[in-house]
C-alpha cells in the first residue's frame, strides 16, 4: 500500500503547485484535489488487498497521474492531458475503496 499512498501524495503535491499558479483550470484542479484528499483520508483508514486486480490498476493509474502531474507542474502546457489521467486514477482508486468498504 506504500506505493499507492506515495503516488497519491505525489499527485496531490504536484496538483497543489499547479493550482497555486492561477491557471484557467484552477477550479478543475481544486475539485480534483478535494477528491484526492478525501481518498487519502479513506485510504489511510482502510486496508485494501494489494494483490487484487483493482488495487493493481489503481496503483498503476496513480503512478501515471503522479508522473504526469509532476511534469505539468514544471510545464503547465501539459495540463490539458493531465486532467483526464487524474480523473481516471480517481475512478480506479474509488473502485478499490468501495470494494474494501463493502
Short mmCIF file of the C-alpha atoms (twelve columns), coordinates in Angstrom:
data_MODEL
# 
_entry.id   MODEL 
# 
loop_
_atom_site.group_PDB 
_atom_site.id 
_atom_site.type_symbol 
_atom_site.label_atom_id 
_atom_site.label_alt_id 
_atom_site.label_comp_id 
_atom_site.label_asym_id 
_atom_site.label_seq_id 
_atom_site.Cartn_x 
_atom_site.Cartn_y 
_atom_site.Cartn_z 
_atom_site.pdbx_PDB_model_num 
ATOM 1   C CA . UNK A 1   0.000   0.000  0.000   1 
ATOM 2   C CA . UNK A 2   3.005   2.270  0.431   1 
ATOM 3   C CA . UNK A 3   3.448   2.740  -3.306  1 
ATOM 4   C CA . UNK A 4   -0.215  3.584  -3.847  1 
ATOM 5   C CA . UNK A 5   -0.230  6.054  -0.957  1 
ATOM 6   C CA . UNK A 6   3.095   7.559  -2.087  1 
ATOM 7   C CA . UNK A 7   1.824   8.130  -5.647  1 
ATOM 8   C CA . UNK A 8   -1.378  9.619  -4.289  1 
ATOM 9   C CA . UNK A 9   0.679   12.064 -2.232  1 
ATOM 10  C CA . UNK A 10  2.923   12.896 -5.217  1 
ATOM 11  C CA . UNK A 11  -0.145  13.645 -7.332  1 
ATOM 12  C CA . UNK A 12  -1.632  15.886 -4.649  1 
ATOM 13  C CA . UNK A 13  1.614   17.806 -4.221  1 
ATOM 14  C CA . UNK A 14  2.002   18.459 -7.959  1 
ATOM 15  C CA . UNK A 15  -1.645  19.486 -8.341  1 
ATOM 16  C CA . UNK A 16  -1.263  21.914 -5.433  1 
ATOM 17  C CA . UNK A 17  1.676   23.520 -7.237  1 
ATOM 18  C CA . UNK A 18  -0.412  23.836 -10.392 1 
ATOM 19  C CA . UNK A 19  -3.416  25.159 -8.505  1 
ATOM 20  C CA . UNK A 20  -1.304  27.901 -6.947  1 
ATOM 21  C CA . UNK A 21  -0.207  29.148 -10.393 1 
ATOM 22  C CA . UNK A 22  -3.569  30.799 -11.068 1 
ATOM 23  C CA . UNK A 23  -4.192  28.880 -14.275 1 
ATOM 24  C CA . UNK A 24  -7.582  28.933 -16.030 1 
ATOM 25  C CA . UNK A 25  -8.100  25.310 -14.940 1 
ATOM 26  C CA . UNK A 26  -7.590  26.149 -11.245 1 
ATOM 27  C CA . UNK A 27  -11.208 25.333 -10.382 1 
ATOM 28  C CA . UNK A 28  -10.942 21.904 -12.013 1 
ATOM 29  C CA . UNK A 29  -7.670  21.287 -10.206 1 
ATOM 30  C CA . UNK A 30  -9.241  22.243 -6.889  1 
ATOM 31  C CA . UNK A 31  -12.082 19.789 -7.483  1 
ATOM 32  C CA . UNK A 32  -9.594  17.026 -8.249  1 
ATOM 33  C CA . UNK A 33  -7.614  17.925 -5.154  1 
ATOM 34  C CA . UNK A 34  -10.742 17.731 -2.997  1 
ATOM 35  C CA . UNK A 35  -11.430 14.227 -4.293  1 
ATOM 36  C CA . UNK A 36  -7.818  13.133 -3.832  1 
ATOM 37  C CA . UNK A 37  -7.668  14.485 -0.276  1 
ATOM 38  C CA . UNK A 38  -10.819 12.561 0.608   1 
ATOM 39  C CA . UNK A 39  -9.393  9.417  -0.966  1 
ATOM 40  C CA . UNK A 40  -6.189  9.881  1.002   1 
ATOM 41  C CA . UNK A 41  -8.201  10.022 4.229   1 
ATOM 42  C CA . UNK A 42  -10.256 6.994  3.226   1 
ATOM 43  C CA . UNK A 43  -7.184  5.026  2.197   1 
ATOM 44  C CA . UNK A 44  -5.427  5.715  5.484   1 
ATOM 45  C CA . UNK A 45  -8.418  4.216  7.341   1 
ATOM 46  C CA . UNK A 46  -8.662  1.048  5.226   1 
ATOM 47  C CA . UNK A 47  -6.521  -1.921 4.331   1 
ATOM 48  C CA . UNK A 48  -7.134  -2.817 0.702   1 
ATOM 49  C CA . UNK A 49  -5.707  -6.021 -0.712  1 
ATOM 50  C CA . UNK A 50  -2.569  -5.050 -2.698  1 
ATOM 51  C CA . UNK A 51  -2.768  -8.217 -4.783  1 
ATOM 52  C CA . UNK A 52  -6.281  -7.514 -6.095  1 
ATOM 53  C CA . UNK A 53  -6.586  -6.537 -9.774  1 
ATOM 54  C CA . UNK A 54  -8.453  -3.336 -8.866  1 
ATOM 55  C CA . UNK A 55  -5.661  -2.331 -6.493  1 
ATOM 56  C CA . UNK A 56  -3.029  -3.025 -9.147  1 
ATOM 57  C CA . UNK A 57  -4.951  -0.937 -11.702 1 
ATOM 58  C CA . UNK A 58  -5.335  1.928  -9.235  1 
ATOM 59  C CA . UNK A 59  -1.670  1.761  -8.316  1 
ATOM 60  C CA . UNK A 60  -0.622  1.907  -11.974 1 
ATOM 61  C CA . UNK A 61  -3.068  4.745  -12.722 1 
ATOM 62  C CA . UNK A 62  -1.856  6.782  -9.746  1 
ATOM 63  C CA . UNK A 63  1.766   6.222  -10.745 1 
ATOM 64  C CA . UNK A 64  0.967   7.605  -14.186 1 
ATOM 65  C CA . UNK A 65  -1.021  10.500 -12.700 1 
ATOM 66  C CA . UNK A 66  1.817   11.372 -10.322 1 
ATOM 67  C CA . UNK A 67  4.479   11.428 -13.035 1 
ATOM 68  C CA . UNK A 68  2.290   13.433 -15.427 1 
ATOM 69  C CA . UNK A 69  1.285   15.859 -12.673 1 
ATOM 70  C CA . UNK A 70  4.927   16.445 -11.766 1 
ATOM 71  C CA . UNK A 71  5.728   17.142 -15.422 1 
ATOM 72  C CA . UNK A 72  2.779   19.517 -15.717 1 
ATOM 73  C CA . UNK A 73  3.902   21.325 -12.555 1 
ATOM 74  C CA . UNK A 74  7.125   22.138 -14.414 1 
ATOM 75  C CA . UNK A 75  5.406   22.755 -17.765 1 
ATOM 76  C CA . UNK A 76  1.739   23.826 -17.386 1 
ATOM 77  C CA . UNK A 77  1.225   23.396 -21.147 1 
ATOM 78  C CA . UNK A 78  0.851   19.677 -20.382 1 
ATOM 79  C CA . UNK A 79  -2.103  20.324 -18.097 1 
ATOM 80  C CA . UNK A 80  -4.722  19.604 -20.761 1 
ATOM 81  C CA . UNK A 81  -3.620  15.965 -20.965 1 
ATOM 82  C CA . UNK A 82  -3.264  15.643 -17.202 1 
ATOM 83  C CA . UNK A 83  -6.858  16.195 -16.089 1 
ATOM 84  C CA . UNK A 84  -8.306  13.053 -17.760 1 
ATOM 85  C CA . UNK A 85  -5.405  10.975 -16.405 1 
ATOM 86  C CA . UNK A 86  -6.017  12.146 -12.843 1 
ATOM 87  C CA . UNK A 87  -9.772  11.654 -13.258 1 
ATOM 88  C CA . UNK A 88  -9.143  8.072  -14.397 1 
ATOM 89  C CA . UNK A 89  -6.878  7.416  -11.397 1 
ATOM 90  C CA . UNK A 90  -9.522  8.795  -9.036  1 
ATOM 91  C CA . UNK A 91  -12.101 6.460  -10.559 1 
ATOM 92  C CA . UNK A 92  -9.847  3.430  -10.188 1 
ATOM 93  C CA . UNK A 93  -8.981  4.278  -6.606  1 
ATOM 94  C CA . UNK A 94  -12.690 4.756  -5.870  1 
ATOM 95  C CA . UNK A 95  -13.289 1.168  -7.015  1 
ATOM 96  C CA . UNK A 96  -10.624 -0.060 -4.601  1 
ATOM 97  C CA . UNK A 97  -12.028 1.957  -1.710  1 
ATOM 98  C CA . UNK A 98  -15.595 0.873  -2.431  1 
ATOM 99  C CA . UNK A 99  -14.565 -2.771 -2.581  1 
ATOM 100 C CA . UNK A 100 -12.887 -2.589 0.824   1 
ATOM 101 C CA . UNK A 101 -15.876 -0.847 2.402   1 
ATOM 102 C CA . UNK A 102 -18.392 -3.432 1.189   1 
# 
